[in-house]
């Protein structure tokens, strides 16, 4: 559902993303991790069609993002790390605004849309605030509303940048379960996160980006094997990766790439 080929983004002499190639099938949760400044948000911005690449391509559900951006974006739900919300709208009005952007309400009555919107708000524990102004919402409530808005048009692909920022433990648990259920229903999820435990809990595969380059990808088990082999090659020592958690694994992979 997401095909990324030779994706590169340069800012002058700086290469933020360097020749990235990935294929992510339907129903997979792909985690994208890396140090600050590694190129995660730049990659997500190109996948979501917010930033044009210097070279390479992104296809969403077989549609080229550069050639047919409107059609490609119809299939995407996007949750940014720093969302902007019109705070003088109510929660229902914000969902209506989002649905209108996707022309979703053209084929629905007002009552049908209200039912769809209230169903989404209920999932994110916001139904009691459906008609409240967003300016009265806490940070966590706004984050949950953004998630509801990203899913209102039932996208085939969900692109998420740091989904758990500002959420309390119960909301984090709810979002993790939601992501798993979406993937089980066939939604493809591309998720950037600094919360390595969450990546380990929900992701089918994980990619590690460092200095703009994809240095490793695979399941947690496969990444452990890659990390141990890199460390052994560097130190000429035998190591066992069976008991390594994702945080240790991340450090092993990125440290082995230091110049």
Coordinates of N, CA and C in Angstrom, one line a residue:
X1 N 0.8 -1.2 0.0 CA 0.0 0.0 0.0 C 0.8 1.3 0.0
X2 N 2.1 1.2 0.6 CA 3.0 2.3 0.5 C 4.3 1.8 -0.2
X3 N 4.6 2.4 -1.3 CA 5.8 2.0 -2.0 C 6.7 3.3 -2.1
X4 N 7.9 3.2 -1.5 CA 8.8 4.3 -1.5 C 10.1 3.8 -2.3
X5 N 10.5 4.6 -3.3 CA 11.6 4.1 -4.1 C 12.6 5.3 -4.3
X6 N 13.8 5.0 -3.8 CA 15.0 5.9 -4.0 C 14.6 7.4 -3.5
X7 N 13.9 7.5 -2.4 CA 13.4 8.8 -2.0 C 14.6 9.6 -1.3
X8 N 14.7 10.8 -1.8 CA 15.8 11.6 -1.4 C 15.3 13.1 -1.2
X9 N 15.8 13.7 -0.1 CA 15.5 15.1 0.1 C 16.7 15.9 0.5
X10 N 17.1 16.9 -0.2 CA 18.3 17.7 0.1 C 17.9 19.1 0.3
X11 N 18.6 19.7 1.3 CA 18.5 21.1 1.6 C 19.9 21.7 1.4
X12 N 20.1 22.2 0.2 CA 21.5 22.7 -0.1 C 22.4 21.5 -0.1
X13 N 23.5 21.6 0.8 CA 24.4 20.5 0.9 C 24.0 19.4 1.8
X14 N 23.0 19.7 2.6 CA 22.5 18.7 3.6 C 21.5 17.7 2.9
X15 N 21.8 16.4 3.1 CA 20.9 15.4 2.6 C 20.1 14.9 3.8
X16 N 18.8 15.3 3.9 CA 18.0 14.9 5.1 C 17.5 13.5 5.0
X17 N 17.2 13.1 3.8 CA 16.8 11.7 3.5 C 17.6 11.2 2.3
X18 N 18.2 10.0 2.5 CA 19.2 9.6 1.5 C 18.8 8.3 0.8
X19 N 18.1 8.3 -0.4 CA 17.9 7.1 -1.2 C 17.1 6.1 -0.4
X20 N 16.0 6.5 0.2 CA 15.2 5.5 1.0 C 14.3 4.7 0.1
X21 N 14.3 3.4 0.3 CA 13.4 2.5 -0.4 C 12.7 1.6 0.6
X22 N 11.4 1.5 0.5 CA 10.6 0.7 1.4 C 9.3 0.2 0.7
X23 N 8.9 -0.9 1.1 CA 7.6 -1.4 0.6 C 6.8 -1.9 1.8
X24 N 5.6 -1.3 2.1 CA 4.8 -1.6 3.2 C 3.5 -2.1 2.8
X25 N 3.2 -3.4 3.0 CA 1.9 -4.0 2.5 C 0.7 -3.6 3.3
X26 N -0.5 -3.9 2.8 CA -1.7 -3.7 3.5 C -1.7 -4.4 4.8
X27 N -2.2 -3.8 5.9 CA -2.4 -4.4 7.2 C -1.1 -4.5 8.0
X28 N -0.1 -3.8 7.6 CA 1.2 -3.8 8.4 C 1.3 -2.5 9.2
X29 N 1.8 -2.7 10.4 CA 2.2 -1.5 11.2 C 3.7 -1.4 11.1
X30 N 4.2 -0.4 10.4 CA 5.7 -0.2 10.2 C 6.1 0.9 11.1
X31 N 7.0 0.6 12.0 CA 7.6 1.7 12.9 C 8.8 2.3 12.4
X32 N 9.0 3.6 12.5 CA 10.1 4.3 12.0 C 10.8 5.0 13.1
X33 N 12.0 4.6 13.5 CA 12.7 5.1 14.6 C 14.1 5.7 14.2
X34 N 14.6 6.6 15.0 CA 15.9 7.2 14.8 C 16.1 8.3 15.7
X35 N 17.4 8.8 15.8 CA 17.7 9.9 16.7 C 17.1 11.2 16.2
X36 N 17.1 12.2 17.0 CA 16.6 13.5 16.5 C 17.4 14.0 15.3
X37 N 16.7 14.5 14.3 CA 17.4 15.0 13.1 C 17.8 13.9 12.2
X38 N 17.3 12.7 12.4 CA 17.7 11.6 11.5 C 17.0 11.6 10.2
X39 N 15.8 12.3 10.1 CA 15.1 12.4 8.8 C 13.7 11.8 8.9
X40 N 13.2 11.5 10.1 CA 11.9 10.8 10.3 C 10.8 11.7 9.8
X41 N 10.7 13.0 10.3 CA 9.6 13.8 10.0 C 9.7 14.3 8.5
X42 N 10.9 14.5 8.0 CA 11.0 14.8 6.6 C 10.5 13.6 5.7
X43 N 10.8 12.4 6.1 CA 10.2 11.3 5.4 C 8.7 11.2 5.4
X44 N 8.2 11.4 6.6 CA 6.7 11.4 6.8 C 6.0 12.5 6.0
X45 N 6.7 13.7 6.0 CA 6.1 14.8 5.2 C 6.0 14.5 3.7
X46 N 7.0 13.8 3.2 CA 7.0 13.4 1.8 C 6.0 12.3 1.5
X47 N 5.9 11.3 2.5 CA 4.8 10.3 2.3 C 3.4 10.9 2.3
X48 N 3.2 11.9 3.2 CA 1.9 12.5 3.3 C 1.6 13.6 2.2
X49 N 2.6 13.8 1.3 CA 2.5 14.8 0.2 C 2.6 16.2 0.7
X50 N 3.2 16.5 1.8 CA 3.3 17.9 2.3 C 4.7 18.5 1.9
X51 N 5.6 17.6 1.4 CA 6.9 18.0 1.0 C 7.3 17.3 -0.2
X52 N 7.8 18.0 -1.3 CA 8.2 17.4 -2.5 C 9.6 16.8 -2.3
X53 N 9.9 15.6 -2.8 CA 11.2 15.1 -2.7 C 12.1 15.7 -3.7
X54 N 13.4 15.7 -3.5 CA 14.4 16.1 -4.5 C 14.5 15.1 -5.6
X55 N 14.4 13.8 -5.2 CA 14.3 12.7 -6.2 C 13.6 11.5 -5.6
X56 N 13.3 10.6 -6.4 CA 12.6 9.4 -6.0 C 11.1 9.5 -6.0
X57 N 10.4 8.5 -5.5 CA 8.9 8.5 -5.6 C 8.2 7.9 -4.4
X58 N 7.0 8.3 -4.2 CA 6.1 7.7 -3.2 C 4.8 7.3 -3.9
X59 N 4.4 6.0 -3.7 CA 3.1 5.6 -4.2 C 2.2 5.2 -3.0
X60 N 1.0 5.7 -3.0 CA 0.0 5.3 -2.0 C -1.1 4.5 -2.7
X61 N -1.3 3.3 -2.4 CA -2.3 2.4 -3.0 C -2.2 2.4 -4.5
X62 N -0.9 2.4 -5.0 CA -0.6 2.4 -6.4 C -0.7 3.7 -7.1
X63 N -0.9 4.8 -6.4 CA -1.0 6.2 -7.0 C 0.2 7.0 -6.6
X64 N 0.8 7.5 -7.7 CA 2.0 8.3 -7.5 C 1.7 9.7 -6.8
X65 N 2.3 10.0 -5.7 CA 2.0 11.2 -4.9 C 2.4 12.4 -5.7
X66 N 3.4 12.4 -6.5 CA 3.8 13.6 -7.3 C 2.9 13.8 -8.5
X67 N 2.5 12.8 -9.1 CA 1.8 12.9 -10.4 C 0.3 13.1 -10.1
X68 N -0.2 12.4 -9.1 CA -1.7 12.5 -8.7 C -1.9 12.8 -7.3
X69 N -1.4 13.9 -6.7 CA -1.4 14.2 -5.3 C -2.8 14.1 -4.7
X70 N -3.8 14.7 -5.3 CA -5.2 14.7 -4.8 C -5.7 13.3 -4.6
X71 N -5.5 12.5 -5.6 CA -6.1 11.1 -5.5 C -5.3 10.3 -4.5
X72 N -4.0 10.5 -4.4 CA -3.2 9.8 -3.4 C -3.6 10.1 -2.0
X73 N -3.8 11.4 -1.8 CA -4.1 11.9 -0.4 C -5.5 11.5 0.0
X74 N -6.4 11.2 -0.9 CA -7.7 10.7 -0.5 C -7.6 9.4 0.3
X75 N -6.5 8.7 0.1 CA -6.4 7.4 0.8 C -5.6 7.5 2.1
X76 N -5.2 8.7 2.5 CA -4.3 8.9 3.6 C -5.0 9.5 4.8
X77 N -4.8 9.0 6.0 CA -5.1 9.8 7.2 C -3.8 10.2 7.8
X78 N -3.6 11.4 8.2 CA -2.3 11.9 8.7 C -2.5 12.5 10.1
X79 N -1.6 12.1 11.0 CA -1.6 12.6 12.3 C -0.2 13.2 12.6
X80 N -0.1 14.5 12.5 CA 1.2 15.1 12.7 C 1.6 15.2 14.2
X81 N 2.9 15.5 14.4 CA 3.4 15.5 15.8 C 2.9 16.9 16.5
X82 N 2.7 17.9 15.6 CA 2.3 19.2 16.2 C 1.1 19.7 15.4
X83 N -0.1 19.1 15.6 CA -1.2 19.5 14.8 C -1.7 20.9 15.1
X84 N -2.4 21.4 14.0 CA -3.0 22.7 14.2 C -4.5 22.5 14.1
X85 N -5.3 23.0 15.1 CA -6.7 22.9 15.2 C -7.4 24.2 15.2
X86 N -8.5 24.4 14.6 CA -9.2 25.6 14.7 C -10.1 25.6 16.0
X87 N -9.6 26.3 17.0 CA -10.1 26.1 18.3 C -11.5 26.8 18.5
X88 N -11.9 27.6 17.6 CA -13.2 28.2 17.7 C -14.3 27.3 17.1
X89 N -14.0 26.2 16.6 CA -14.9 25.2 16.2 C -15.2 24.2 17.3
X90 N -16.4 23.6 17.3 CA -16.6 22.4 18.2 C -16.0 21.2 17.6
X91 N -16.0 20.1 18.4 CA -15.4 18.9 17.9 C -16.1 18.4 16.7
X92 N -17.5 18.4 16.7 CA -18.3 17.9 15.6 C -18.0 18.8 14.3
X93 N -17.9 20.1 14.5 CA -17.6 21.0 13.4 C -16.3 20.8 12.8
X94 N -15.3 20.4 13.7 CA -13.9 20.2 13.1 C -13.9 18.9 12.3
X95 N -14.7 17.9 12.8 CA -14.8 16.6 12.0 C -15.5 16.9 10.7
X96 N -16.5 17.7 10.7 CA -17.3 18.1 9.5 C -16.3 18.8 8.5
X97 N -15.5 19.7 9.0 CA -14.6 20.5 8.2 C -13.6 19.5 7.5
X98 N -13.1 18.5 8.3 CA -12.1 17.5 7.8 C -12.8 16.6 6.8
X99 N -14.0 16.2 7.0 CA -14.8 15.3 6.1 C -15.0 16.1 4.8
X100 N -15.3 17.4 4.9 CA -15.5 18.2 3.7 C -14.3 18.2 2.8
X101 N -13.1 18.3 3.4 CA -11.9 18.3 2.6 C -11.7 17.1 1.8
X102 N -12.3 16.0 2.3 CA -12.2 14.7 1.5 C -13.5 14.4 0.7
X103 N -14.3 15.4 0.6 CA -15.6 15.3 -0.2 C -16.4 14.2 0.4
X104 N -16.2 13.8 1.6 CA -16.9 12.6 2.1 C -18.4 12.9 2.3
X105 N -18.7 14.1 2.7 CA -20.1 14.5 3.1 C -21.0 14.6 1.8
X106 N -20.4 14.6 0.6 CA -21.2 14.8 -0.6 C -22.2 13.6 -0.7
X107 N -21.8 12.4 -0.2 CA -22.6 11.2 -0.4 C -23.3 10.8 0.9
X108 N -23.4 11.7 1.9 CA -24.0 11.4 3.2 C -25.0 12.5 3.5
X109 N -26.1 12.0 4.2 CA -27.0 13.0 4.8 C -26.4 13.6 6.1
X110 N -26.9 14.7 6.6 CA -26.4 15.3 7.8 C -26.5 14.3 9.0
X111 N -27.6 13.5 9.0 CA -27.8 12.6 10.1 C -26.8 11.4 10.0
X112 N -26.5 11.0 8.8 CA -25.5 9.9 8.6 C -24.1 10.4 9.0
X113 N -23.8 11.6 8.7 CA -22.5 12.1 9.1 C -22.4 12.2 10.6
X114 N -23.5 12.8 11.2 CA -23.5 12.9 12.6 C -23.2 11.6 13.3
X115 N -23.9 10.5 12.8 CA -23.7 9.2 13.4 C -22.2 8.7 13.3
X116 N -21.6 9.0 12.1 CA -20.2 8.6 11.8 C -19.3 9.4 12.8
X117 N -19.5 10.7 12.9 CA -18.7 11.5 13.7 C -18.8 11.1 15.2
X118 N -20.0 10.9 15.6 CA -20.2 10.5 17.0 C -19.6 9.2 17.3
X119 N -19.6 8.3 16.4 CA -18.9 7.0 16.6 C -17.4 7.1 16.8
X120 N -16.8 8.0 16.0 CA -15.4 8.3 16.1 C -15.1 9.0 17.4
X121 N -15.9 9.9 17.8 CA -15.7 10.6 19.1 C -15.8 9.7 20.3
X122 N -16.7 8.7 20.2 CA -16.9 7.7 21.2 C -15.7 6.9 21.4
X123 N -15.1 6.5 20.2 CA -13.9 5.6 20.3 C -12.8 6.3 21.1
X124 N -12.7 7.7 20.9 CA -11.6 8.4 21.5 C -12.1 9.1 22.8
X125 N -13.2 8.6 23.4 CA -13.7 9.2 24.7 C -13.9 10.7 24.6
X126 N -14.5 11.1 23.5 CA -14.8 12.6 23.4 C -16.2 12.9 23.1
X127 N -17.1 11.9 23.1 CA -18.5 12.1 22.8 C -19.2 13.1 23.6
X128 N -18.8 13.1 24.9 CA -19.5 14.1 25.8 C -19.1 15.5 25.5
X129 N -18.1 15.7 24.7 CA -17.6 17.1 24.3 C -17.8 17.3 22.8
X130 N -18.8 16.6 22.2 CA -19.0 16.7 20.8 C -19.3 18.2 20.4
X131 N -20.1 18.9 21.2 CA -20.5 20.2 20.8 C -19.8 21.3 21.6
X132 N -18.7 20.9 22.3 CA -17.9 21.9 23.0 C -16.9 22.5 22.1
X133 N -16.5 23.8 22.4 CA -15.5 24.4 21.6 C -14.1 23.8 21.9
X134 N -13.3 23.6 20.9 CA -12.0 22.9 21.1 C -11.1 23.7 22.0
X135 N -11.3 25.0 22.0 CA -10.4 25.8 22.9 C -10.5 25.4 24.4
X136 N -11.5 24.7 24.7 CA -11.7 24.3 26.1 C -11.0 22.9 26.4
X137 N -10.5 22.3 25.3 CA -9.9 20.9 25.4 C -8.5 21.0 26.0
X138 N -8.2 19.9 26.7 CA -6.8 19.7 27.2 C -5.9 19.3 26.0
X139 N -4.6 19.3 26.1 CA -3.7 18.9 25.1 C -4.0 17.5 24.6
X140 N -4.2 16.6 25.6 CA -4.5 15.2 25.3 C -5.8 15.0 24.5
X141 N -6.8 15.8 24.9 CA -8.1 15.8 24.2 C -8.0 16.2 22.7
X142 N -7.2 17.3 22.5 CA -6.9 17.8 21.2 C -6.2 16.7 20.3
X143 N -5.3 16.0 21.0 CA -4.5 15.0 20.2 C -5.5 13.8 19.8
X144 N -6.4 13.5 20.7 CA -7.4 12.4 20.4 C -8.3 12.9 19.3
X145 N -8.7 14.2 19.3 CA -9.6 14.7 18.3 C -8.9 14.7 16.9
X146 N -7.6 15.0 16.9 CA -6.8 14.9 15.6 C -6.9 13.5 15.1
X147 N -6.7 12.5 16.0 CA -6.8 11.1 15.5 C -8.2 10.7 15.0
X148 N -9.2 11.2 15.6 CA -10.6 11.0 15.1 C -10.8 11.6 13.7
X149 N -10.2 12.8 13.6 CA -10.3 13.5 12.3 C -9.6 12.8 11.2
X150 N -8.4 12.2 11.5 CA -7.6 11.5 10.6 C -8.3 10.2 10.1
X151 N -9.2 9.7 10.9 CA -9.9 8.4 10.6 C -11.3 8.6 10.1
X152 N -11.8 9.8 10.0 CA -13.2 10.0 9.7 C -13.6 9.6 8.3
X153 N -12.6 9.6 7.4 CA -12.9 9.2 6.0 C -12.5 7.7 5.7
X154 N -12.2 7.0 6.8 CA -11.8 5.6 6.7 C -10.6 5.4 5.7
X155 N -9.5 6.0 5.9 CA -8.4 5.9 5.0 C -7.8 4.5 4.9
X156 N -7.2 4.2 3.8 CA -6.5 2.9 3.6 C -5.1 2.9 4.2
X157 N -4.6 4.1 4.4 CA -3.2 4.3 4.9 C -3.2 5.3 6.0
X158 N -2.6 5.0 7.1 CA -2.5 6.0 8.2 C -1.1 6.3 8.5
X159 N -0.7 7.6 8.4 CA 0.6 8.1 8.6 C 0.6 8.9 9.9
X160 N 1.5 8.4 10.8 CA 1.5 9.0 12.2 C 2.9 9.4 12.6
X161 N 3.0 10.6 13.1 CA 4.2 11.2 13.6 C 4.1 11.4 15.1
X162 N 4.7 10.6 15.9 CA 4.7 10.7 17.4 C 3.3 10.7 17.9
X163 N 2.6 9.5 17.8 CA 1.1 9.5 18.1 C 0.8 9.6 19.6
X164 N 1.7 9.4 20.5 CA 1.4 9.3 21.9 C 1.8 10.6 22.7
X165 N 2.2 11.6 22.0 CA 2.6 12.8 22.7 C 1.4 13.4 23.4
X166 N 1.6 13.7 24.7 CA 0.6 14.3 25.5 C -0.6 13.4 26.0
X167 N -0.5 12.1 25.7 CA -1.6 11.2 26.1 C -1.3 10.6 27.5
X168 N -2.3 10.4 28.3 CA -2.1 9.7 29.5 C -2.1 8.2 29.3
X169 N -1.7 7.4 30.3 CA -1.6 5.9 30.1 C -2.8 5.2 29.6
X170 N -4.0 5.6 30.0 CA -5.2 5.0 29.5 C -5.4 5.3 28.1
X171 N -5.1 6.5 27.6 CA -5.3 6.9 26.2 C -4.2 6.2 25.4
X172 N -3.0 6.0 25.9 CA -2.0 5.3 25.2 C -2.4 3.9 24.9
X173 N -2.9 3.3 26.0 CA -3.4 1.9 25.8 C -4.5 1.8 24.8
X174 N -5.4 2.7 24.8 CA -6.5 2.8 23.8 C -6.0 2.9 22.4
X175 N -5.0 3.9 22.2 CA -4.5 4.1 20.8 C -3.7 2.9 20.3
X176 N -3.0 2.3 21.2 CA -2.2 1.1 20.8 C -3.2 0.0 20.3
X177 N -4.3 -0.2 21.0 CA -5.3 -1.2 20.6 C -6.0 -0.8 19.3
X178 N -6.2 0.5 19.2 CA -6.9 1.0 18.0 C -6.0 0.7 16.7
X179 N -4.7 1.0 16.9 CA -3.7 0.8 15.8 C -3.7 -0.7 15.4
X180 N -3.7 -1.6 16.3 CA -3.7 -3.0 16.1 C -5.0 -3.4 15.3
X181 N -6.1 -2.9 15.8 CA -7.4 -3.3 15.2 C -7.5 -2.7 13.8
X182 N -7.0 -1.5 13.5 CA -7.0 -1.0 12.2 C -6.1 -1.8 11.2
X183 N -5.0 -2.2 11.7 CA -4.1 -3.1 10.9 C -4.8 -4.4 10.6
X184 N -5.5 -5.0 11.6 CA -6.2 -6.2 11.4 C -7.3 -6.1 10.4
X185 N -7.8 -4.9 10.2 CA -8.9 -4.7 9.2 C -8.3 -4.3 7.8
X186 N -7.0 -4.3 7.7 CA -6.4 -4.0 6.4 C -5.7 -2.7 6.2
X187 N -5.8 -1.8 7.2 CA -5.2 -0.5 7.1 C -3.7 -0.6 7.3
X188 N -3.0 0.1 6.4 CA -1.5 0.2 6.5 C -1.1 1.4 7.3
X189 N -0.2 1.1 8.3 CA 0.1 2.2 9.2 C 1.7 2.4 9.2
X190 N 2.0 3.7 8.9 CA 3.4 4.1 9.0 C 3.6 5.0 10.2
X191 N 4.4 4.6 11.2 CA 4.4 5.3 12.4 C 5.8 5.7 12.9
X192 N 6.1 7.0 13.0 CA 7.3 7.4 13.6 C 7.1 7.6 15.1
X193 N 8.1 7.2 15.9 CA 8.0 7.4 17.3 C 9.3 7.4 18.0
X194 N 9.4 8.1 19.1 CA 10.5 8.0 20.0 C 10.3 7.0 21.1
X195 N 9.0 6.6 21.3 CA 8.7 5.7 22.4 C 8.9 4.3 21.9
X196 N 10.1 3.8 22.2 CA 10.5 2.5 21.7 C 9.7 1.3 22.2
X197 N 9.2 1.4 23.4 CA 8.4 0.4 23.9 C 7.1 0.2 23.1
X198 N 6.5 1.3 22.7 CA 5.3 1.3 21.9 C 5.6 0.7 20.6
X199 N 6.7 1.1 19.9 CA 7.1 0.4 18.7 C 7.2 -1.1 18.8
X200 N 7.9 -1.5 19.9 CA 8.1 -2.9 20.1 C 6.7 -3.6 20.4
X201 N 5.8 -2.9 21.0 CA 4.5 -3.6 21.3 C 3.6 -3.7 20.1
X202 N 3.6 -2.8 19.2 CA 2.6 -2.8 18.2 C 3.1 -3.0 16.7
X203 N 4.3 -2.8 16.5 CA 4.8 -2.8 15.1 C 5.2 -4.2 14.6
X204 N 4.8 -4.5 13.4 CA 5.2 -5.8 12.7 C 6.6 -5.7 12.3
X205 N 7.0 -4.6 11.7 CA 8.4 -4.4 11.4 C 8.8 -3.0 11.8
X206 N 10.1 -2.8 11.9 CA 10.6 -1.5 12.3 C 11.8 -1.1 11.4
X207 N 11.9 0.1 11.0 CA 13.0 0.6 10.3 C 13.8 1.6 11.1
X208 N 15.1 1.6 11.0 CA 15.9 2.5 11.8 C 16.6 3.4 10.8
X209 N 16.4 4.7 11.0 CA 17.0 5.7 10.1 C 18.0 6.5 10.9
X210 N 19.2 6.8 10.3 CA 20.2 7.5 11.0 C 21.0 8.3 9.9
X211 N 21.1 9.6 10.2 CA 21.7 10.5 9.3 C 21.1 10.4 7.9
X212 N 19.8 10.2 7.8 CA 19.1 10.2 6.5 C 19.1 8.9 5.8
X213 N 19.8 7.9 6.4 CA 19.9 6.6 5.7 C 19.2 5.5 6.5
X214 N 18.5 4.6 5.8 CA 17.9 3.5 6.5 C 19.0 2.5 6.8
X215 N 19.3 2.3 8.0 CA 20.5 1.4 8.4 C 20.1 0.0 8.8
X216 N 18.8 -0.2 9.0 CA 18.3 -1.5 9.4 C 16.8 -1.6 9.3
X217 N 16.2 -2.7 9.0 CA 14.8 -2.9 9.0 C 14.4 -4.4 9.2
X218 N 13.3 -4.6 9.8 CA 12.9 -6.0 10.0 C 12.1 -6.1 11.3
X219 N 11.7 -7.3 11.7 CA 11.0 -7.5 13.0 C 12.1 -7.2 14.1
X220 N 11.6 -7.1 15.3 CA 12.5 -6.9 16.4 C 13.5 -8.0 16.5
X221 N 13.1 -9.3 16.3 CA 14.0 -10.4 16.3 C 15.1 -10.3 15.2
X222 N 14.6 -9.9 14.0 CA 15.6 -9.7 12.9 C 16.6 -8.6 13.2
X223 N 16.1 -7.5 13.8 CA 16.9 -6.3 14.1 C 18.0 -6.7 15.1
X224 N 17.6 -7.5 16.1 CA 18.5 -8.0 17.1 C 19.7 -8.8 16.5
X225 N 19.3 -9.6 15.5 CA 20.4 -10.4 14.8 C 21.3 -9.5 14.0
X226 N 20.7 -8.4 13.4 CA 21.5 -7.5 12.6 C 22.5 -6.7 13.5
X227 N 21.9 -6.3 14.7 CA 22.7 -5.5 15.6 C 23.9 -6.2 16.1
X228 N 23.6 -7.5 16.5 CA 24.7 -8.3 17.1 C 25.7 -8.6 16.1
X229 N 25.3 -8.9 14.8 CA 26.3 -9.1 13.8 C 27.2 -7.9 13.5
X230 N 26.6 -6.7 13.5 CA 27.4 -5.5 13.3 C 28.3 -5.2 14.5
X231 N 27.9 -5.5 15.7 CA 28.7 -5.3 16.9 C 29.9 -6.3 16.9
X232 N 29.6 -7.5 16.5 CA 30.6 -8.6 16.4 C 31.7 -8.2 15.4
X233 N 31.2 -7.7 14.2 CA 32.1 -7.4 13.2 C 33.0 -6.2 13.6
X234 N 32.5 -5.3 14.4 CA 33.3 -4.1 14.8 C 34.2 -4.5 16.0
X235 N 33.7 -5.3 16.9 CA 34.5 -5.6 18.1 C 35.2 -6.9 18.1
X236 N 34.8 -7.7 17.1 CA 35.4 -9.1 17.1 C 35.1 -9.9 18.4
X237 N 33.9 -9.6 18.9 CA 33.5 -10.3 20.1 C 32.1 -11.0 19.9
X238 N 31.9 -12.1 20.6 CA 30.6 -12.8 20.5 C 29.6 -12.2 21.5
X239 N 28.4 -11.9 21.0 CA 27.4 -11.3 21.8 C 26.1 -12.1 21.6
X240 N 25.2 -12.1 22.6 CA 23.9 -12.8 22.5 C 22.9 -11.7 22.5
X241 N 22.0 -11.6 21.5 CA 21.0 -10.6 21.4 C 19.7 -11.0 21.9
X242 N 19.6 -12.2 22.4 CA 18.2 -12.7 22.8 C 17.6 -11.9 23.9
X243 N 18.4 -11.3 24.8 CA 17.8 -10.6 25.9 C 17.9 -9.1 25.8
X244 N 18.2 -8.6 24.5 CA 18.3 -7.2 24.3 C 16.9 -6.6 24.1
X245 N 16.6 -5.5 24.7 CA 15.3 -4.8 24.5 C 15.5 -3.8 23.3
X246 N 14.4 -3.2 22.9 CA 14.5 -2.3 21.7 C 15.3 -1.1 22.0
X247 N 15.4 -0.6 23.2 CA 16.2 0.6 23.5 C 17.7 0.2 23.3
X248 N 18.1 -0.9 23.9 CA 19.5 -1.3 23.7 C 19.8 -1.6 22.3
X249 N 18.8 -2.2 21.6 CA 19.0 -2.5 20.2 C 19.2 -1.3 19.3
X250 N 18.4 -0.2 19.6 CA 18.5 1.0 18.9 C 19.9 1.6 19.1
X251 N 20.4 1.6 20.4 CA 21.7 2.1 20.6 C 22.8 1.3 19.9
X252 N 22.7 0.0 19.9 CA 23.6 -0.8 19.2 C 23.7 -0.5 17.7
X253 N 22.5 -0.4 17.1 CA 22.5 -0.1 15.7 C 23.1 1.3 15.3
X254 N 22.6 2.3 16.1 CA 23.1 3.7 15.8 C 24.5 3.9 16.1
X255 N 25.0 3.3 17.2 CA 26.4 3.4 17.6 C 27.3 2.8 16.6
X256 N 26.8 1.7 16.0 CA 27.7 1.0 15.1 C 27.8 1.7 13.8
X257 N 27.0 2.8 13.6 CA 27.1 3.6 12.4 C 27.8 4.9 12.6
X258 N 28.3 5.1 13.8 CA 29.1 6.4 14.0 C 30.3 6.4 13.2
X259 N 30.6 7.5 12.7 CA 31.9 7.7 11.9 C 33.0 8.2 12.8

